[in-house]
Short mmCIF file of C-alpha atoms in Angstrom, two decimals:
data_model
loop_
_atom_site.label_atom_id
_atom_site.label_comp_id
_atom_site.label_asym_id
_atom_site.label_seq_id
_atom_site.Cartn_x
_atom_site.Cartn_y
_atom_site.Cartn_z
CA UNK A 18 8.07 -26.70 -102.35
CA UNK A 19 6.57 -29.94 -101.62
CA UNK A 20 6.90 -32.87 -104.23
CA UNK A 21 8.03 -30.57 -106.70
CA UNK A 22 4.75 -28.00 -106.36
CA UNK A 23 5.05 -24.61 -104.88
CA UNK A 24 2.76 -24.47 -101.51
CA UNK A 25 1.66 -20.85 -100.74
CA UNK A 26 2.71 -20.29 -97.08
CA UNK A 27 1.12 -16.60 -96.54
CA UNK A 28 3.04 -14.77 -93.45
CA UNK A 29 4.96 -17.82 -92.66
CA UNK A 30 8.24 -16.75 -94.72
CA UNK A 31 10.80 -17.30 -92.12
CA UNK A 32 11.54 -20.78 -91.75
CA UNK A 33 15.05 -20.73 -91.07
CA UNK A 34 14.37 -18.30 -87.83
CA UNK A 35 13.54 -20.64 -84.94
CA UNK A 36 12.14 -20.02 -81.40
CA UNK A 37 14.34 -19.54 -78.79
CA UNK A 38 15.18 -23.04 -76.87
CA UNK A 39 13.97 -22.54 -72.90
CA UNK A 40 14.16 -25.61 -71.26
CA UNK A 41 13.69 -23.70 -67.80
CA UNK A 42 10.63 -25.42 -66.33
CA UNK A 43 11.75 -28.31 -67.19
CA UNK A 44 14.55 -28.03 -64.93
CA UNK A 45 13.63 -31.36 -62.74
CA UNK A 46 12.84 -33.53 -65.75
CA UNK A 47 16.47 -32.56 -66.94
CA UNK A 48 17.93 -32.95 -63.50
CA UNK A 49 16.66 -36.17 -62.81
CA UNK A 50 17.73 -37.80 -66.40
CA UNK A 51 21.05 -37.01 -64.94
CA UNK A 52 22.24 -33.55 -66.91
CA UNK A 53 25.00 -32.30 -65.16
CA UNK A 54 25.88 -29.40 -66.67
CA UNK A 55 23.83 -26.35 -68.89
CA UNK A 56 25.22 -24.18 -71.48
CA UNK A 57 23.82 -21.00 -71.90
CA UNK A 58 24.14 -19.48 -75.34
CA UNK A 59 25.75 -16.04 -75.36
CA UNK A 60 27.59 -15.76 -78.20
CA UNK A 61 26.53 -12.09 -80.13
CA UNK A 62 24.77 -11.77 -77.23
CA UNK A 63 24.67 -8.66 -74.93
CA UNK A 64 26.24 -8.66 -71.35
CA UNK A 65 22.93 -7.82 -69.87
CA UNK A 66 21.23 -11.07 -71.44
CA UNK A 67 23.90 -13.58 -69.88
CA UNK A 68 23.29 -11.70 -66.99
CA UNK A 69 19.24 -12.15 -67.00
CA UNK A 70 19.71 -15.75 -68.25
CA UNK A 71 22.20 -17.31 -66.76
CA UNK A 72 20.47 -15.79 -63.10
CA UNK A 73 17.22 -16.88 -64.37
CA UNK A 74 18.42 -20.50 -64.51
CA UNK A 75 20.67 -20.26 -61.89
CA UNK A 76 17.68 -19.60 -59.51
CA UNK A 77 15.56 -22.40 -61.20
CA UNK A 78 18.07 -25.19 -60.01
CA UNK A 79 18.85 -23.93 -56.65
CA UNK A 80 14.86 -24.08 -56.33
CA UNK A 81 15.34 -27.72 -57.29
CA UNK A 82 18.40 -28.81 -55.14
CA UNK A 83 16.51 -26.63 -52.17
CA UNK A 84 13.30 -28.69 -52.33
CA UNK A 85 10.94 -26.05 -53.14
CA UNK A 86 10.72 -26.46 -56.90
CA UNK A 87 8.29 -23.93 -58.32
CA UNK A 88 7.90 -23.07 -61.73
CA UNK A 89 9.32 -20.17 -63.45
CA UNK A 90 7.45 -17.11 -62.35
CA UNK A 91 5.55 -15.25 -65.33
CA UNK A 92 7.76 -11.87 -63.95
CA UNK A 93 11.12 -13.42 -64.84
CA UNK A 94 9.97 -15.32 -68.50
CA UNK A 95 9.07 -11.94 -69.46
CA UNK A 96 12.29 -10.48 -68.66
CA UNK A 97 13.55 -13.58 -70.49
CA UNK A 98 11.73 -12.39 -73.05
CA UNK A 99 12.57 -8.91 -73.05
CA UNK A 100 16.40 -10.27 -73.49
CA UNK A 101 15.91 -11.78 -76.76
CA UNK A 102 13.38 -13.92 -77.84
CA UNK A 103 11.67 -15.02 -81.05
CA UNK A 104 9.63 -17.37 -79.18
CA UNK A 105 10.16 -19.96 -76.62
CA UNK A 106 10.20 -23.47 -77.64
CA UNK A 107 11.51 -26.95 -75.94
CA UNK A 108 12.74 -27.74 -79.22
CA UNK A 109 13.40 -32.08 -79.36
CA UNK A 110 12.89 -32.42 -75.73
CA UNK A 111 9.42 -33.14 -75.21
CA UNK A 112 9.49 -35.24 -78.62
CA UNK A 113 9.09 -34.08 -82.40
CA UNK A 114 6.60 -31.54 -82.98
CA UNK A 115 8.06 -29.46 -86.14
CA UNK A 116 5.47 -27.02 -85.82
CA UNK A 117 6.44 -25.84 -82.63
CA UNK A 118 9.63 -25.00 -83.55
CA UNK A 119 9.41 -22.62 -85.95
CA UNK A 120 7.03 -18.92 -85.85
CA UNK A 121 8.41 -18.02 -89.02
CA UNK A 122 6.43 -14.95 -89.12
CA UNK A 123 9.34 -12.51 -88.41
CA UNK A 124 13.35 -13.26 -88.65
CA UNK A 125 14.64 -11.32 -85.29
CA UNK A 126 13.93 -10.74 -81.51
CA UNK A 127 10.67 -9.16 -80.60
CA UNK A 128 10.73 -8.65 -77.01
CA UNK A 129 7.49 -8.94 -74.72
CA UNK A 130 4.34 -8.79 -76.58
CA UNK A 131 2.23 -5.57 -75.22
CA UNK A 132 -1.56 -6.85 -77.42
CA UNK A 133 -2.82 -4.83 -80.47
CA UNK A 134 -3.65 -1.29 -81.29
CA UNK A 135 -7.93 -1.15 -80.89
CA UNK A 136 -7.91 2.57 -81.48
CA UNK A 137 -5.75 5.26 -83.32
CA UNK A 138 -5.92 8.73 -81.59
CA UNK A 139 -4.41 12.18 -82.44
CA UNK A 140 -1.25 11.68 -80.54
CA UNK A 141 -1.04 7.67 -79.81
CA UNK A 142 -2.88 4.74 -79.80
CA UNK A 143 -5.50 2.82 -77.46
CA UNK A 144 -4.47 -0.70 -75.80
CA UNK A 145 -5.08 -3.12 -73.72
CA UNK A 146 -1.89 -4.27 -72.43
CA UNK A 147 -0.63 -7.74 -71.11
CA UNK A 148 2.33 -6.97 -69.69
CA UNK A 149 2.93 -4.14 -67.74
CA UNK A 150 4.76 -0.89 -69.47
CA UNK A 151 6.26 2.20 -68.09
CA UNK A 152 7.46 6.13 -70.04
CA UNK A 153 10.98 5.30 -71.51
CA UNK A 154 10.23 1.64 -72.75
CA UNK A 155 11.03 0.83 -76.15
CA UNK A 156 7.52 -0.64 -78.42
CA UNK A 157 7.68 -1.56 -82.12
CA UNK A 158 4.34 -2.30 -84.23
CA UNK A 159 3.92 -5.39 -86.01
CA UNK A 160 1.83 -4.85 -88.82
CA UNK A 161 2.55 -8.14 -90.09
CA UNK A 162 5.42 -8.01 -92.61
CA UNK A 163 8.82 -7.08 -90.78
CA UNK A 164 10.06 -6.89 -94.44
CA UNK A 165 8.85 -3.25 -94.31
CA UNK A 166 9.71 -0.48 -92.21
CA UNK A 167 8.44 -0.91 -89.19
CA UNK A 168 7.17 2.10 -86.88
CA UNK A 169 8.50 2.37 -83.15
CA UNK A 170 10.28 4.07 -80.17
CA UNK A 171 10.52 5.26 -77.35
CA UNK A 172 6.82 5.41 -75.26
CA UNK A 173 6.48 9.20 -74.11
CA UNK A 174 3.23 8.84 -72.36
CA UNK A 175 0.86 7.01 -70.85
CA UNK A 176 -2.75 7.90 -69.88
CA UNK A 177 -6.04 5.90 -68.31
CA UNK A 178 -8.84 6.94 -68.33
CA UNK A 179 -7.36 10.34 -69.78
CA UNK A 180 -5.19 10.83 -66.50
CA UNK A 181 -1.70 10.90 -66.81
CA UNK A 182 0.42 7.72 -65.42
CA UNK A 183 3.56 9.15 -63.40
CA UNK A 184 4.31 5.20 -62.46
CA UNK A 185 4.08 1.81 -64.43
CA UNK A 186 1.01 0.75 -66.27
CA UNK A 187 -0.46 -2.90 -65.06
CA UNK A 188 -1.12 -5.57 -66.74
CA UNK A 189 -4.75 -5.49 -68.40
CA UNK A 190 -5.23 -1.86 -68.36
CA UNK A 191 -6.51 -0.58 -71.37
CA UNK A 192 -4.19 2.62 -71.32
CA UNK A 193 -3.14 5.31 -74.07
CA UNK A 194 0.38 5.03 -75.35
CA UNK A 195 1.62 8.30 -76.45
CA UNK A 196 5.48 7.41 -78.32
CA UNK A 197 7.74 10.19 -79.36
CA UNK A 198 6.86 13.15 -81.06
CA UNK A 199 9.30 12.02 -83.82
CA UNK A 200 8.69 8.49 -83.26
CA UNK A 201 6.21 6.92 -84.98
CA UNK A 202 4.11 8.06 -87.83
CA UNK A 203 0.84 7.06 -86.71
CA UNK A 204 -0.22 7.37 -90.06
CA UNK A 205 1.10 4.06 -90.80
CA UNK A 206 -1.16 2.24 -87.97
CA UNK A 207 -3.52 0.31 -88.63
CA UNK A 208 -6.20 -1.31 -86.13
CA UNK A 209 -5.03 -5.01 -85.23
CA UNK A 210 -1.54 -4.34 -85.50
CA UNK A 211 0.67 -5.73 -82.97
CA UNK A 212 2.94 -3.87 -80.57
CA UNK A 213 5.70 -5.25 -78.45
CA UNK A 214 8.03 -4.10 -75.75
CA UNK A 215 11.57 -4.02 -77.15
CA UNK A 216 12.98 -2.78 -74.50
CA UNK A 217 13.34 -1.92 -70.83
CA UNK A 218 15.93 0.32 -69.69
CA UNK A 219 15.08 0.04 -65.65
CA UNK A 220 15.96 -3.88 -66.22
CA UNK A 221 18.80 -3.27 -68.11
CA UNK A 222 19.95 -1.34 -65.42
CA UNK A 223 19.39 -3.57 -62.82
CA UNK A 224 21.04 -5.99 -64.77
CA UNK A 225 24.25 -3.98 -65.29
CA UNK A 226 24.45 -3.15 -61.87
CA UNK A 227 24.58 -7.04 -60.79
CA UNK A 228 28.19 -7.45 -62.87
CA UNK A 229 29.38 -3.46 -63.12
CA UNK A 230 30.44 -3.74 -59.14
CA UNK A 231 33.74 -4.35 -57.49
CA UNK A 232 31.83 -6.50 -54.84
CA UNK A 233 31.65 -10.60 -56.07
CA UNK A 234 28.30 -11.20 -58.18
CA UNK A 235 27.32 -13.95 -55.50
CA UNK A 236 28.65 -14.78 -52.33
CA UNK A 237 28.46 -18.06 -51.14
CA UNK A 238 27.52 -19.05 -46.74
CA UNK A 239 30.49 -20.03 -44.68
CA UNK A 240 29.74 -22.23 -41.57
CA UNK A 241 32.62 -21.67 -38.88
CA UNK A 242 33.59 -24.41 -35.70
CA UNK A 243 35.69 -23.17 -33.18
CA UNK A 244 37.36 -25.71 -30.53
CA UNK A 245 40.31 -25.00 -28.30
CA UNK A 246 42.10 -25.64 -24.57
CA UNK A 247 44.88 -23.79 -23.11
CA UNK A 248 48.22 -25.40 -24.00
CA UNK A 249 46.56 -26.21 -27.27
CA UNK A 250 46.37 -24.96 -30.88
CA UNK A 251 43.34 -22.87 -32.04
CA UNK A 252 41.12 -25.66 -34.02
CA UNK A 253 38.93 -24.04 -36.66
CA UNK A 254 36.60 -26.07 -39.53
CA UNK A 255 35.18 -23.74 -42.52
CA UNK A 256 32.41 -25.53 -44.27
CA UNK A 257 31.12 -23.71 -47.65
CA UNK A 258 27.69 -24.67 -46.98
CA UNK A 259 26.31 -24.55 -51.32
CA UNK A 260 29.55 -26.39 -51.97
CA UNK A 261 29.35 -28.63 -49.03
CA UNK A 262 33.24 -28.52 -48.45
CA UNK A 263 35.35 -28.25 -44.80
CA UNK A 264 38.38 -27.58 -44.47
CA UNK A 265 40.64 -27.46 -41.49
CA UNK A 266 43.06 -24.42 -39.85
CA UNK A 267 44.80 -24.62 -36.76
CA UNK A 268 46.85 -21.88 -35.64
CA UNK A 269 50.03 -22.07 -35.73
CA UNK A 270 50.88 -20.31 -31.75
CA UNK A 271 49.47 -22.38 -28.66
CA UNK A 272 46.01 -21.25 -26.99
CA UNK A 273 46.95 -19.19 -23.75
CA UNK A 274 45.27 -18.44 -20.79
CA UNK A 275 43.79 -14.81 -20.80
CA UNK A 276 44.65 -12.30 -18.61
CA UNK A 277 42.36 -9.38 -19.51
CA UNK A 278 39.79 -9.87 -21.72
CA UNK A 279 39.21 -14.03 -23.33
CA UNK A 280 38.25 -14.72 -26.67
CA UNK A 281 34.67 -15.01 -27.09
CA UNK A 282 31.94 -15.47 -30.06
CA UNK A 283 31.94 -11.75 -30.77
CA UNK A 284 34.93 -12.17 -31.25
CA UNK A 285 35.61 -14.74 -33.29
CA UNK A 286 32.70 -13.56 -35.30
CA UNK A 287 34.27 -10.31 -35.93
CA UNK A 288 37.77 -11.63 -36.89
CA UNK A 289 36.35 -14.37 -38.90
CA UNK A 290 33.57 -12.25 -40.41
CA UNK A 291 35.90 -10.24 -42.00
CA UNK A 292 35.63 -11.81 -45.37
CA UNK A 293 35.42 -8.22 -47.68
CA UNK A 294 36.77 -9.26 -51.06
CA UNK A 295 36.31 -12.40 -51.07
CA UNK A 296 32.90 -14.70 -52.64
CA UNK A 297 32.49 -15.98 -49.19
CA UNK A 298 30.06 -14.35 -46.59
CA UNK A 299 30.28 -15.52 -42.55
CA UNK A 300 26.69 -17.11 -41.98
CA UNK A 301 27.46 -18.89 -38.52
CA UNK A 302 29.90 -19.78 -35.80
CA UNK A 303 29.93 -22.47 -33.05
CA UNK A 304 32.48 -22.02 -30.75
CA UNK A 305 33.51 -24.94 -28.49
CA UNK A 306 36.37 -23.04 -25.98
CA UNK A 307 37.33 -24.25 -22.70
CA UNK A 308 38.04 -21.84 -20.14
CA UNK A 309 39.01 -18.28 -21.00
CA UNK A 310 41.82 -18.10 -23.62
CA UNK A 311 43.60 -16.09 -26.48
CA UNK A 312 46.05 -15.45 -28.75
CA UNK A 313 47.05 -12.59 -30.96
CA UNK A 314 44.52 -11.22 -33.21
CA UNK A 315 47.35 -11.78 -36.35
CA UNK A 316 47.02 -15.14 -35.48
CA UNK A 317 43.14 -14.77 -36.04
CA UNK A 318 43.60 -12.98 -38.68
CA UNK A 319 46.42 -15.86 -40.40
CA UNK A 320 43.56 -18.48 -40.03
CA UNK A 321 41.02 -16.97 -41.75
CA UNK A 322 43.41 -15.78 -44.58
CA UNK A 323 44.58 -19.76 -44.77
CA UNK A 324 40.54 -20.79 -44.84
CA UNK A 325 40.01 -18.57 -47.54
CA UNK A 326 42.61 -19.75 -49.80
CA UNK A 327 41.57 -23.28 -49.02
CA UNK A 328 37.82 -22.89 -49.61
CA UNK A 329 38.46 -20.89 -52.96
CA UNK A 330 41.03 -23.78 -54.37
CA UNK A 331 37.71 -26.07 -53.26
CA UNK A 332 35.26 -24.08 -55.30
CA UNK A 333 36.19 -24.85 -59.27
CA UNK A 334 36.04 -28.42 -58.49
CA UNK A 335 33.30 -29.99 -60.09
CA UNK A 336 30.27 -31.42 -57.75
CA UNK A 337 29.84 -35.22 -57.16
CA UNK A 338 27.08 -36.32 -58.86
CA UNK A 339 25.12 -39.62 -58.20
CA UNK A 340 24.97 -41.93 -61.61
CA UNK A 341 21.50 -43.59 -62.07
CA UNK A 342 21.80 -47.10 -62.93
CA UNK A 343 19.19 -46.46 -66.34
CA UNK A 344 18.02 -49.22 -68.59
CA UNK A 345 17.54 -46.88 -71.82
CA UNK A 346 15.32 -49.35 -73.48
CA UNK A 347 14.12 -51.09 -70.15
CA UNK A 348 10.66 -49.66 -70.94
CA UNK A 349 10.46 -50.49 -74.68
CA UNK A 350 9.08 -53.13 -76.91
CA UNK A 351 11.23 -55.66 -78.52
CA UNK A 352 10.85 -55.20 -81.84
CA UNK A 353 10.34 -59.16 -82.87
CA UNK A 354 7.11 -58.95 -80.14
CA UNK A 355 5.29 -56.96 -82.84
CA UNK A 356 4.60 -60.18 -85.16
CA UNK A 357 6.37 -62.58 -86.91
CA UNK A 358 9.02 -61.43 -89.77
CA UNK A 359 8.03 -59.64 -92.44
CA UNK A 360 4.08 -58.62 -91.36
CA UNK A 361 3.04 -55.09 -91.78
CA UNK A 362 3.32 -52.82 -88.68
CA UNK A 363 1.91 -49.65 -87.92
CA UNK A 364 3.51 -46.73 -85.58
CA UNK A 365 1.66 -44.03 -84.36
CA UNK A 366 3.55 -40.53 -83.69
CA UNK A 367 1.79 -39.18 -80.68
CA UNK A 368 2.63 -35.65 -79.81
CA UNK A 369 0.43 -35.36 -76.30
CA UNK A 370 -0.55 -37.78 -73.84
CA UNK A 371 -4.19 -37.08 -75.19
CA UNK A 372 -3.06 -38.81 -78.23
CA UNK A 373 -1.01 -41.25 -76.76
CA UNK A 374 -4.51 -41.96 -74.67
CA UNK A 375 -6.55 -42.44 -77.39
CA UNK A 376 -4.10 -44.54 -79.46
CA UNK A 377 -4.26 -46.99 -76.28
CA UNK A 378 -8.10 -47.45 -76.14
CA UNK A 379 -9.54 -50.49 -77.92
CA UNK A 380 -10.72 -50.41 -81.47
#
């Protein structure tokens, strides 16, 4: 309805289903504005998706804070995709562009999309795909009105070329897709229609198994600085390396002279490396010891406990972040520049820097 007269909108009958915000390449812009923390939406969500997502993103910032920023590879947005998607937009933050926002040609996730059906054969149809597609995935066809029943399953079989595919079908193949017996009705195809991968069952998998494990999703480096005399206590320093934390242990029994065999690196590295259990994983150990000393491996074995504890109390604390001294409107125009009181003005909504280029030229 526009101005009180009905506009015909066609396939566009979904307006209150929006894309799916992704704001994961533009990770740095975010970063550098000074965003400090990012929520991922999960709610009605499955456990595999916050497990895809939040890794997904997770990987895109350490990429940043590493110095070897790279953009999203087109592997993991499709398994972004394959989570839930109706669409990716950046929504607001790249400026208004309605449009963009909004598909509005179907209400609910579709997955990865696959291309269109070119041919309809006995048992399956002919396609050639854009993503790649394996026997077991789940494909629906989109014959463009989801308010129908909509044909799909499970795909059966694949052939190229009229040979059989034991393995996964790459991307641009033009391959036969043979679905379930009792799948699809192939009756209702139609040339043109759209298919889409709706699922994957060797990612969900993969994704299950990196949270369905008694072992810590991530561990994190420790660093580990030995120092020590005879006569003296044991000195250790554990430094969670992401976190960038040390903490200090001494033991609590005096360094002795050894009479047999002296503490060395193995050592240490043994005793201290013994971090099973825990979210922390021993990446390296200096060890500064003068002369050849010891003392009893529970001792050892007391110091690393204490380290633990310490480092794990460090680890919910929120990072130090640097604030940016910003001018928000440093960069804009005063509004009384534009003219005395009361003259006309004219803005111009640019949507691209093409625009904004050729709003800029001269008359």
């Amino acid at each position: 309805m526009v101005d009180g007269v009905v506009q015909p909108m066609g396939d566009v009958t979904y307006l209150l289903s929006p894309k799916d915000l992704a704001a994961i390449d533009l990770m740095p812009e975010l970063i550098e504005a000074g965003v400090t923390s990012f929520k991922i939406e999960g709610r009605l969500k499955s456990p595999e998706y916050v497990a895809n997502v939040v890794s997904k993103y997770r990987k895109a910032i350490d990429r940043y804070f590493e110095g070897n920023w790279s953009p999203t590879s087109k592997e993991d947005m499709r398994e972004l995709q394959q989570s839930f998607s109706r669409g990716f937009t950046h929504g607001f933050l790249e400026g208004t562009n309605n449009k963009k926002l909004v598909d509005g040609t179907f209400p609910k996730s579709r997955g990865v999309y696959m291309g269109t059906v070119e041919q309809i054969l006995r048992d399956g149809v002919v396609c050639r795909i854009h993503a790649p597609l394996k026997r077991g995935d789940g494909i629906v066809f989109d014959a463009g009105d989801p308010t129908k029943k909509e044909e799909g399953g499970r795909v059966y079989d694949l052939r190229r070329k009229g040979v059989k595919l034991e393995g996964e079908a790459g991307e641009g193949w033009i391959v036969d897709i043979v679905p379930g017996r009792n799948d699809v009705d192939l009756r209702r195809l139609h040339v043109g229609d759209r298919i889409w991968k709706t699922n994957d069952p060797a990612l969900d998998k993969s994704l299950r198994q990196s949270y369905e494990t008694e072992k810590p999703y991530r561990v994190f480096p420790v660093h580990v600085k030995v120092e020590g005399r005879a006569g003296e206590p044991l000195a250790t320093w554990w430094t969670d390396v992401q976190k960038n934390v040390t903490v200090r242990v001494d033991s609590e029994l005096l360094l002795e002279a050894a009479q047999k065999r002296p503490m060395d690196t193995a050592l240490l590295e043994e005793q201290f490396g013994r971090l099973g259990g825990t979210v922390f994983q021993l990446e390296a150990l200096e060890s500064h010891l003068e002369g050849d000393v010891i003392v009893p491996m529970r001792e050892l074995n007391s110091i690393r406990r204490q380290a633990v504890e310490l480092l794990a109390g460090e680890r919910p604390k929120p990072p130090v972040y640097v604030k940016r001294a910003v001018e928000v409107y440093g960069d804009a125009a005063r509004r009384g520049d534009a003219g005395v009181r009361g003259e006309a003005e004219l803005t111009a909504l640019c949507r691209s820097l093409p625009q904004v280029q050729l709003r800029s030229k001269p008359a």
